[in-house]
CSV table of C-alpha atoms and ligand atoms in Angstrom, one decimal:
chain,number,residue,atom,x,y,z
A,111,MET,CA,-0.1,-0.1,0.0
A,112,THR,CA,1.6,3.6,-0.7
A,113,TYR,CA,0.6,6.8,1.4
A,114,HIS,CA,-2.1,8.0,0.0
A,115,ALA,CA,-1.5,12.5,0.8
A,116,GLY,CA,-4.6,14.4,1.3
A,117,ARG,CA,-8.0,13.6,1.9
A,118,HIS,CA,-10.0,10.7,0.2
A,119,PHE,CA,-13.0,12.3,-1.8
A,120,LEU,CA,-15.2,10.4,-1.5
A,121,GLN,CA,-17.9,11.0,-3.8
A,122,ILE,CA,-20.5,7.7,-3.4
A,123,PRO,CA,-23.7,8.4,-2.7
A,124,GLY,CA,-23.7,7.1,0.5
A,125,PRO,CA,-22.4,6.2,3.1
A,126,THR,CA,-21.0,10.0,2.5
A,127,ASN,CA,-18.5,12.1,4.4
A,128,VAL,CA,-18.3,11.8,8.5
A,129,PRO,CA,-17.9,15.4,9.6
A,130,ASP,CA,-14.8,15.8,12.0
A,131,ARG,CA,-17.2,17.1,14.4
A,132,VAL,CA,-19.4,13.9,14.8
A,133,LEU,CA,-16.2,11.5,14.1
A,134,ARG,CA,-14.7,13.3,17.8
A,135,ALA,CA,-18.5,13.1,19.5
A,136,MET,CA,-18.2,9.6,19.1
A,137,ASP,CA,-15.1,8.7,20.1
A,138,TYR,CA,-16.3,9.1,24.0
A,139,PRO,CA,-16.3,5.1,26.3
A,140,THR,CA,-19.4,3.8,25.9
A,141,ILE,CA,-21.8,3.9,28.7
A,142,ASP,CA,-24.5,1.9,30.7
A,143,HIS,CA,-27.6,2.7,28.5
A,144,ARG,CA,-29.6,1.9,31.5
A,145,GLY,CA,-28.2,4.9,33.6
A,146,PRO,CA,-29.0,8.0,33.6
A,147,THR,CA,-26.3,9.7,31.4
A,148,PHE,CA,-28.0,7.3,28.4
A,149,GLN,CA,-31.2,8.5,29.5
A,150,ARG,CA,-30.5,12.7,29.1
A,151,LEU,CA,-29.1,11.2,25.6
A,152,GLY,CA,-31.9,9.3,24.8
A,153,GLU,CA,-34.2,11.8,25.4
A,154,GLU,CA,-32.1,14.4,23.3
A,155,ILE,CA,-32.3,12.4,20.5
A,156,LEU,CA,-35.7,11.2,20.1
A,157,SER,CA,-36.8,14.7,20.3
A,158,ALA,CA,-35.0,16.2,18.3
A,159,ILE,CA,-34.7,13.6,15.2
A,160,LYS,CA,-38.0,15.2,14.7
A,161,ALA,CA,-36.8,18.1,13.2
A,162,VAL,CA,-35.1,16.4,10.4
A,163,PHE,CA,-39.0,14.0,9.7
A,164,ARG,CA,-40.7,17.3,10.2
A,165,THR,CA,-43.1,15.1,12.4
A,166,GLU,CA,-44.8,15.6,16.4
A,167,GLY,CA,-44.6,11.5,16.3
A,168,PRO,CA,-42.6,8.6,17.2
A,169,VAL,CA,-39.2,8.1,15.5
A,170,VAL,CA,-37.6,4.7,16.4
A,171,ILE,CA,-34.0,4.0,15.9
A,172,TYR,CA,-32.7,0.8,14.7
A,173,PRO,CA,-28.9,-0.8,15.2
A,174,ALA,CA,-29.0,-1.4,11.7
A,175,SER,CA,-28.4,-0.7,8.3
A,176,GLY,CA,-31.1,1.4,6.3
A,177,THR,CA,-32.7,-2.2,4.8
A,178,GLY,CA,-33.5,-3.1,8.5
A,179,ALA,CA,-36.1,0.1,8.3
A,180,TRP,CA,-37.6,-1.2,5.0
A,181,GLU,CA,-38.3,-4.3,7.0
A,182,ALA,CA,-39.6,-2.9,10.0
A,183,ALA,CA,-41.8,-0.5,8.4
A,184,LEU,CA,-43.1,-3.7,6.2
A,185,VAL,CA,-44.0,-5.5,8.7
A,186,ASN,CA,-45.1,-3.4,11.2
A,187,THR,CA,-48.0,-2.5,9.4
A,188,LEU,CA,-49.4,-5.1,7.1
A,189,SER,CA,-50.7,-8.6,7.3
A,190,PRO,CA,-49.4,-12.1,5.0
A,191,GLY,CA,-50.9,-11.8,1.7
A,192,ASP,CA,-51.6,-8.1,1.9
A,193,ARG,CA,-51.5,-6.6,-1.2
A,194,VAL,CA,-49.0,-3.7,-1.6
A,195,LEU,CA,-48.5,-1.4,-4.6
A,196,MET,CA,-44.9,-0.5,-5.3
A,197,PHE,CA,-43.8,1.7,-8.3
A,198,GLU,CA,-40.6,0.9,-10.1
A,199,THR,CA,-37.6,4.1,-9.8
A,200,GLY,CA,-34.6,1.7,-9.6
A,201,HIS,CA,-32.4,-0.8,-8.1
A,202,PHE,CA,-33.1,0.3,-4.5
A,203,ALA,CA,-37.3,0.4,-5.2
A,204,THR,CA,-36.6,-3.1,-6.7
A,205,LEU,CA,-34.6,-4.7,-4.0
A,206,TRP,CA,-37.6,-3.2,-0.7
A,207,GLN,CA,-40.0,-4.8,-3.7
A,208,GLN,CA,-38.5,-8.1,-3.4
A,209,MET,CA,-37.7,-7.9,0.6
A,210,ALA,CA,-42.1,-7.8,0.5
A,211,GLU,CA,-42.2,-10.7,-1.7
A,212,ARG,CA,-39.8,-12.7,1.0
A,213,ILE,CA,-41.9,-11.3,3.3
A,214,GLY,CA,-44.9,-12.8,2.3
A,215,LEU,CA,-46.7,-10.0,1.3
A,216,ARG,CA,-47.9,-9.6,-2.5
A,217,PRO,CA,-46.1,-6.9,-3.8
A,218,GLU,CA,-47.4,-5.3,-7.2
A,219,PHE,CA,-45.0,-3.4,-9.2
A,220,LEU,CA,-45.3,-0.9,-11.6
A,221,GLU,CA,-42.9,-1.2,-14.6
A,222,GLY,CA,-40.7,2.2,-14.9
A,223,ASP,CA,-37.4,2.9,-17.1
A,224,TRP,CA,-35.4,3.8,-14.3
A,225,ARG,CA,-35.2,7.2,-15.3
A,226,SER,CA,-38.1,9.2,-14.2
A,227,GLY,CA,-40.4,8.9,-10.7
A,228,ALA,CA,-43.3,7.4,-9.5
A,229,ASP,CA,-46.0,8.5,-11.5
A,230,PRO,CA,-48.4,9.4,-9.0
A,231,GLU,CA,-51.4,9.9,-11.8
A,232,ARG,CA,-50.5,5.4,-12.3
A,233,ILE,CA,-50.7,5.3,-8.7
A,234,GLU,CA,-54.0,7.0,-8.9
A,235,ALA,CA,-55.7,4.8,-11.6
A,236,VAL,CA,-54.4,1.4,-9.7
A,237,LEU,CA,-56.0,2.5,-6.5
A,238,ALA,CA,-59.7,3.9,-8.5
A,239,GLU,CA,-59.5,0.5,-9.8
A,240,ASP,CA,-59.6,-1.2,-6.3
A,241,ARG,CA,-63.0,-0.7,-4.9
A,242,GLU,CA,-62.5,-3.3,-2.8
A,243,HIS,CA,-59.0,-1.6,-1.3
A,244,ALA,CA,-57.3,-4.4,-0.8
A,245,ILE,CA,-54.4,-2.8,-1.4
A,246,LYS,CA,-52.7,-1.7,1.9
A,247,ALA,CA,-49.7,0.3,1.5
A,248,VAL,CA,-48.1,2.2,-1.4
A,249,ALA,CA,-44.6,2.3,-1.1
A,250,VAL,CA,-42.4,4.8,-3.0
A,251,VAL,CA,-38.4,5.2,-2.5
A,252,HIS,CA,-38.4,9.3,-2.7
A,253,ASN,CA,-34.9,9.8,-3.6
A,254,GLU,CA,-33.7,6.7,-6.0
A,255,THR,CA,-30.1,6.7,-5.3
A,256,SER,CA,-29.3,4.3,-7.8
A,257,THR,CA,-30.8,6.6,-11.1
A,258,GLY,CA,-30.4,10.0,-9.3
A,259,VAL,CA,-34.3,11.0,-9.6
A,260,THR,CA,-36.6,12.2,-6.9
A,261,SER,CA,-39.9,11.1,-7.0
A,262,ARG,CA,-42.7,13.8,-5.9
A,263,ILE,CA,-44.2,12.5,-2.8
A,264,ALA,CA,-46.4,15.1,-2.6
A,265,ASP,CA,-48.3,14.5,-5.5
A,266,VAL,CA,-48.1,10.6,-4.1
A,267,ARG,CA,-50.3,12.0,-1.4
A,268,ALA,CA,-52.8,13.7,-3.7
A,269,ALA,CA,-53.2,11.4,-6.5
A,270,ILE,CA,-53.6,8.7,-3.2
A,271,ASP,CA,-56.1,11.0,-1.9
A,272,ARG,CA,-57.5,11.6,-5.3
A,273,ALA,CA,-58.8,7.8,-5.7
A,274,GLY,CA,-60.0,8.2,-1.4
A,275,HIS,CA,-58.3,5.5,-1.0
A,276,PRO,CA,-56.9,3.7,2.8
A,277,ALA,CA,-53.6,2.4,1.7
A,278,LEU,CA,-51.1,3.7,3.8
A,279,LEU,CA,-48.2,5.9,2.3
A,280,LEU,CA,-44.5,4.8,3.7
A,281,VAL,CA,-41.6,6.1,2.0
A,282,ASP,CA,-38.1,5.1,1.8
A,283,THR,CA,-36.0,8.2,2.6
A,284,ILE,CA,-32.6,6.9,3.2
A,285,SER,CA,-30.7,8.5,0.5
A,286,SER,CA,-32.8,12.4,0.9
A,287,LEU,CA,-33.7,13.0,4.9
A,288,ALA,CA,-32.0,15.7,5.9
A,289,SER,CA,-30.5,16.7,1.9
A,290,ILE,CA,-33.8,16.8,0.2
A,291,ARG,CA,-36.6,18.8,1.3
A,292,TYR,CA,-39.2,16.4,3.1
A,293,GLU,CA,-42.0,16.6,5.1
A,294,HIS,CA,-43.7,13.5,6.4
A,295,ASP,CA,-46.4,15.3,8.7
A,296,ALA,CA,-47.5,17.6,6.1
A,297,TRP,CA,-47.3,15.4,3.4
A,298,GLY,CA,-49.5,12.6,5.7
A,299,VAL,CA,-46.9,9.9,5.2
A,300,ASP,CA,-47.5,7.2,7.3
A,301,VAL,CA,-43.9,5.7,7.9
A,302,THR,CA,-40.7,6.9,6.7
A,303,VAL,CA,-37.5,4.9,6.4
A,304,ALA,CA,-34.1,6.4,7.3
A,305,GLY,CA,-30.5,5.9,7.6
A,306,SER,CA,-27.6,7.3,9.5
A,307,GLN,CA,-24.7,7.3,6.4
A,308,LYS,CA,-25.7,9.6,3.2
A,309,GLY,CA,-27.5,12.9,4.5
A,310,LEU,CA,-27.2,12.6,8.5
A,311,MET,CA,-23.5,12.3,7.4
A,312,LEU,CA,-22.6,9.4,10.5
A,313,PRO,CA,-21.1,6.0,9.8
A,314,PRO,CA,-23.6,3.3,8.2
A,315,GLY,CA,-25.3,1.6,11.5
A,316,LEU,CA,-28.1,3.1,12.2
A,317,SER,CA,-31.2,3.3,10.5
A,318,PHE,CA,-34.9,5.2,11.6
A,319,ASN,CA,-39.4,4.6,11.2
A,320,ALA,CA,-41.1,8.1,11.1
A,321,ILE,CA,-44.6,7.2,12.3
A,322,SER,CA,-47.5,8.3,11.9
A,323,GLU,CA,-50.7,7.6,14.0
A,324,LYS,CA,-52.5,6.1,11.3
A,325,ALA,CA,-49.5,4.1,11.2
A,326,LEU,CA,-49.4,3.1,14.6
A,327,ALA,CA,-53.2,2.1,14.8
A,328,ALA,CA,-52.4,-0.5,11.6
A,329,SER,CA,-49.2,-1.8,13.8
A,330,ARG,CA,-52.0,-3.2,16.2
A,331,LYS,CA,-53.6,-5.2,13.9
A,332,ALA,CA,-51.1,-6.2,11.3
A,333,ARG,CA,-50.3,-10.0,11.2
A,334,CYS,CA,-46.2,-10.3,9.9
A,335,PRO,CA,-44.0,-11.9,12.2
A,336,ARG,CA,-41.8,-9.8,13.8
A,337,SER,CA,-39.8,-9.2,17.3
A,338,TYR,CA,-36.7,-7.6,16.8
A,339,TRP,CA,-38.1,-4.7,14.9
A,340,ALA,CA,-41.6,-4.3,17.0
A,341,TRP,CA,-42.3,-0.9,17.0
A,342,ASP,CA,-44.3,-1.3,21.0
A,343,ASP,CA,-41.4,-3.1,22.3
A,344,MET,CA,-39.2,0.1,21.5
A,345,LEU,CA,-41.7,3.0,21.9
A,346,GLY,CA,-43.0,1.5,25.8
A,347,PRO,CA,-38.6,1.9,26.4
A,348,ASN,CA,-38.1,5.1,23.8
A,349,ALA,CA,-41.2,7.7,26.4
A,350,LYS,CA,-37.8,7.5,28.9
A,351,GLY,CA,-34.9,8.0,26.4
A,352,PHE,CA,-34.2,4.2,26.8
A,353,PHE,CA,-33.8,1.3,23.9
A,354,PRO,CA,-35.2,-2.1,24.6
A,355,TYR,CA,-32.1,-3.9,23.9
A,356,THR,CA,-28.6,-2.7,23.6
A,357,PRO,CA,-29.2,0.2,21.6
A,358,ALA,CA,-25.4,1.8,19.0
A,359,THR,CA,-25.0,4.1,22.1
A,360,ASN,CA,-21.2,5.6,20.2
A,361,LEU,CA,-23.7,6.5,16.8
A,362,LEU,CA,-25.6,7.8,19.1
A,363,TYR,CA,-23.4,10.4,20.3
A,364,GLY,CA,-22.2,10.8,16.6
A,365,LEU,CA,-25.9,11.3,15.7
A,366,ARG,CA,-26.3,13.7,18.9
A,367,GLU,CA,-23.9,16.1,16.8
A,368,ALA,CA,-25.1,15.4,13.7
A,369,LEU,CA,-28.7,16.7,14.7
A,370,ARG,CA,-26.9,19.8,16.9
A,371,MET,CA,-24.5,20.3,13.5
A,372,LEU,CA,-28.1,20.6,11.3
A,373,GLU,CA,-29.2,22.8,13.6
A,374,GLU,CA,-27.1,25.3,13.2
A,375,GLU,CA,-27.2,25.5,9.1
A,376,GLY,CA,-31.1,25.4,9.2
A,377,LEU,CA,-32.8,22.7,7.4
A,378,ASP,CA,-33.9,25.5,4.9
A,379,ASN,CA,-30.4,26.3,4.1
A,380,VAL,CA,-29.0,22.7,4.1
A,381,PHE,CA,-31.9,22.0,1.2
A,382,ALA,CA,-30.7,25.6,-0.2
A,383,ARG,CA,-26.9,24.5,-0.3
A,384,HIS,CA,-27.6,20.5,-1.7
A,385,ASP,CA,-29.8,22.3,-4.5
A,386,ARG,CA,-26.4,25.0,-5.5
A,387,HIS,CA,-24.3,21.6,-5.8
A,388,ALA,CA,-26.7,19.7,-7.1
A,389,ALA,CA,-27.3,22.4,-10.4
A,390,ALA,CA,-24.0,23.6,-10.6
A,391,THR,CA,-22.9,19.3,-11.4
A,392,ARG,CA,-25.5,19.8,-14.0
A,393,GLU,CA,-24.2,22.3,-15.9
A,394,ALA,CA,-20.4,20.9,-15.8
A,395,VAL,CA,-22.1,18.0,-17.5
A,396,ARG,CA,-24.2,19.4,-20.1
A,397,ALA,CA,-20.7,21.4,-20.4
A,398,TRP,CA,-18.9,18.0,-21.0
A,399,GLY,CA,-21.8,17.1,-23.6
A,400,LEU,CA,-22.9,13.7,-21.7
A,401,GLU,CA,-26.1,13.0,-20.7
A,402,LEU,CA,-28.0,12.8,-17.5
A,403,LEU,CA,-29.9,9.8,-16.3
A,404,CYS,CA,-32.8,11.9,-15.1
A,405,ARG,CA,-35.2,12.8,-17.7
A,406,ASN,CA,-37.7,15.0,-15.7
A,407,GLU,CA,-36.5,18.4,-14.7
A,408,ASP,CA,-39.0,18.2,-11.7
A,409,GLU,CA,-37.0,15.0,-10.3
A,410,PHE,CA,-33.4,16.1,-11.0
A,411,SER,CA,-32.0,14.8,-7.5
A,412,SER,CA,-30.0,16.9,-5.2
A,413,SER,CA,-28.1,14.5,-3.2
A,414,LEU,CA,-26.4,12.7,-6.5
A,415,THR,CA,-26.0,13.0,-9.8
A,416,ALA,CA,-26.0,10.1,-12.2
A,417,VAL,CA,-24.6,10.4,-15.8
A,418,MET,CA,-24.6,8.1,-18.5
A,419,MET,CA,-20.9,7.1,-20.2
A,420,PRO,CA,-20.7,7.7,-24.1
A,421,GLU,CA,-22.1,4.6,-26.0
A,422,GLY,CA,-18.9,1.9,-25.8
A,423,HIS,CA,-17.3,3.7,-22.9
A,424,ASP,CA,-17.6,1.5,-19.7
A,425,ALA,CA,-18.5,4.1,-16.7
A,426,ASP,CA,-16.6,1.7,-14.3
A,427,ALA,CA,-13.5,2.3,-16.7
A,428,LEU,CA,-13.8,5.5,-15.7
A,429,ARG,CA,-14.6,5.1,-11.6
A,430,ARG,CA,-10.7,2.7,-11.4
A,431,VAL,CA,-8.5,5.5,-13.3
A,432,ILE,CA,-10.1,9.0,-11.2
A,433,LEU,CA,-9.4,6.2,-7.9
A,434,GLU,CA,-6.8,5.5,-8.8
A,435,HIS,CA,-4.7,9.0,-10.0
A,436,PHE,CA,-7.1,11.2,-8.1
A,437,ASP,CA,-7.5,8.8,-4.8
A,438,MET,CA,-11.8,9.6,-5.3
A,439,SER,CA,-14.5,7.3,-5.0
A,440,LEU,CA,-17.2,7.9,-7.4
A,441,GLY,CA,-20.7,6.1,-7.3
A,442,ALA,CA,-21.3,2.4,-10.0
A,443,GLY,CA,-24.2,1.8,-11.9
A,444,LEU,CA,-26.1,-0.9,-10.4
A,445,SER,CA,-27.5,-3.1,-11.6
A,446,LYS,CA,-29.0,-3.3,-15.0
A,447,LEU,CA,-27.1,0.5,-15.2
A,448,ALA,CA,-23.6,-1.0,-14.5
A,449,GLY,CA,-21.2,0.4,-16.5
A,450,ARG,CA,-23.3,2.6,-18.1
A,451,VAL,CA,-23.2,5.6,-15.5
A,452,PHE,CA,-21.4,7.0,-12.4
A,453,ARG,CA,-22.7,8.6,-9.9
A,454,ILE,CA,-21.8,12.0,-8.2
A,455,GLY,CA,-22.8,11.9,-5.0
A,456,HIS,CA,-23.2,15.5,-3.7
A,457,LEU,CA,-24.9,15.0,0.1
A,458,GLY,CA,-23.9,15.7,3.5
A,459,ASP,CA,-20.6,17.6,4.8
A,460,PHE,CA,-19.8,18.7,1.7
A,461,ASN,CA,-19.1,22.6,0.1
A,462,ASP,CA,-18.1,24.6,-3.2
A,463,LEU,CA,-15.1,23.9,-2.9
A,464,THR,CA,-16.0,20.1,-2.2
A,465,LEU,CA,-17.3,20.3,-5.0
A,466,ALA,CA,-15.0,21.6,-7.8
A,467,GLY,CA,-12.8,19.4,-6.1
A,468,THR,CA,-14.9,16.7,-7.2
A,469,LEU,CA,-15.6,17.9,-10.8
A,470,ALA,CA,-11.7,18.5,-11.6
A,471,GLY,CA,-11.4,14.7,-10.9
A,472,VAL,CA,-14.1,13.5,-12.7
A,473,GLU,CA,-13.2,16.0,-15.8
A,474,MET,CA,-8.8,15.0,-15.7
A,475,GLY,CA,-10.3,11.6,-15.1
A,476,MET,CA,-12.1,11.6,-18.2
A,477,ALA,CA,-9.3,13.1,-20.0
A,478,LEU,CA,-7.1,11.3,-18.8
A,479,ASN,CA,-9.1,7.6,-19.8
A,480,GLY,CA,-9.8,8.6,-23.4
A,481,THR,CA,-13.9,9.2,-22.5
A,482,PRO,CA,-15.2,11.6,-25.3
A,483,HIS,CA,-15.7,15.1,-23.8
A,484,ARG,CA,-15.9,18.8,-23.9
A,485,ALA,CA,-13.3,20.5,-21.2
A,486,GLY,CA,-15.1,23.4,-19.6
A,487,GLY,CA,-17.4,21.9,-16.9
A,488,VAL,CA,-16.0,22.5,-13.9
A,489,ASN,CA,-16.1,26.0,-15.0
A,490,ALA,CA,-19.3,25.9,-16.2
A,491,ALA,CA,-20.1,24.6,-12.3
A,492,MET,CA,-18.0,27.1,-11.1
A,493,ALA,CA,-19.9,29.7,-13.1
A,494,SER,CA,-23.4,28.5,-11.5
A,495,LEU,CA,-22.1,28.9,-7.6
A,496,VAL,CA,-20.9,32.4,-8.2
A,497,GLN,CA,-24.4,33.3,-9.9
A,498,ALA,CA,-26.0,31.1,-6.6
A,499,HIS,CA,-23.7,33.6,-4.4
A,500,GLY,CA,-24.5,36.9,-5.9
A,501,SER,CA,-28.4,36.4,-6.1
B,106,LIG,C1,-28.0,3.2,1.1
B,106,LIG,C2,-29.6,2.9,0.3
B,106,LIG,C3,-30.6,1.9,1.0
B,106,LIG,C4,-30.0,1.1,1.7
B,106,LIG,O1,-29.8,1.2,2.7
B,106,LIG,P1,-28.6,0.0,3.4
B,106,LIG,O2,-28.1,0.8,4.3
B,106,LIG,O3,-27.3,-0.6,2.6
B,106,LIG,O4,-28.9,-0.8,3.8
B,106,LIG,C5,-32.1,1.9,0.2
B,106,LIG,N1,-32.7,2.8,-0.4
B,106,LIG,C6,-32.2,3.6,-0.5
B,106,LIG,C7,-32.5,4.7,-1.2
B,106,LIG,C8,-31.0,3.8,-0.5
B,106,LIG,O5,-30.2,5.0,-0.9
């Protein structure tokens, strides 16, 4: 191994760069999770986390990756054989649908092109046909991390309401929470699923369910077997700041610090920062003469940008050159997009100069590996940032 001077650029769309403040906050002895010091920590984070989801309701925290919180959302609210309407936005929506099948639910998967978000009109049409209300939940990925497409959750909510359908709305915000505007209560979401290692700037290992009253009521009747994920086991001890089993204490120290940082910056400013970096990245891509994977302007993701490689060129070869020469990791194309796209993560602890460095790494990498492109992407991004600051 050779030493790489300077910081590695971890520009995959999760896990993201963990800020020093969060790293320092975790570097403390683990404490008794049944004692009074832990109780104060538990009470602080379980209360402060609500603001990030924009909810007044309970938020459950699991010592698990985001996949665990996906499972928790399904098994707490549904019963074996229940129909669930899901939308094929990309790789992550597909995995969630496969999980629903394995659990014994009956997902109905609306086909998508992996370049657009969940279509509210199609969801409305299916729900309007379902006069017996056999569909018990609609499950949508807010920000599809495999494609860089953000679905319009408020419009999905409106579609469910227009159909007059009582289905629960379950939303995966693993790569959008604390990066892209999101409103658990105002958008009438029943369960919001999130993870620690993306917008929340933490290492992997925590995940979340924000729970509406309607979802809580559904959980009392839901018959899917559950034990580790059971909300009621969590909510009892949570009311006093405790957990039913050993929590990931040191990650919770980190979470407390991350929540303080988000509060200091202000969520509106956090969202504006992500919007600014995403817009500048798209300017770079246009200047390079490359194509964005996302087809629709009102669905551009502010946490990552997926870029299509010119025909006949391998995205993974480009990513290798960039890693080797510039010590930067970019996101790979997943499943059917393998080799065809690379993904630039611009979420979490990230600023204008990190973006400039990231895009410079991409542009130099393309020059080195012979990817057909026009120079000038970094300049276009800089102009976009200057304009954003000036206005
Ligand atoms: C990262 C991600 C997941 C998977 O989360 P893990 O923490 O890897 O289990 C699921 N959905 C989306 C949208 C993601 O970005």
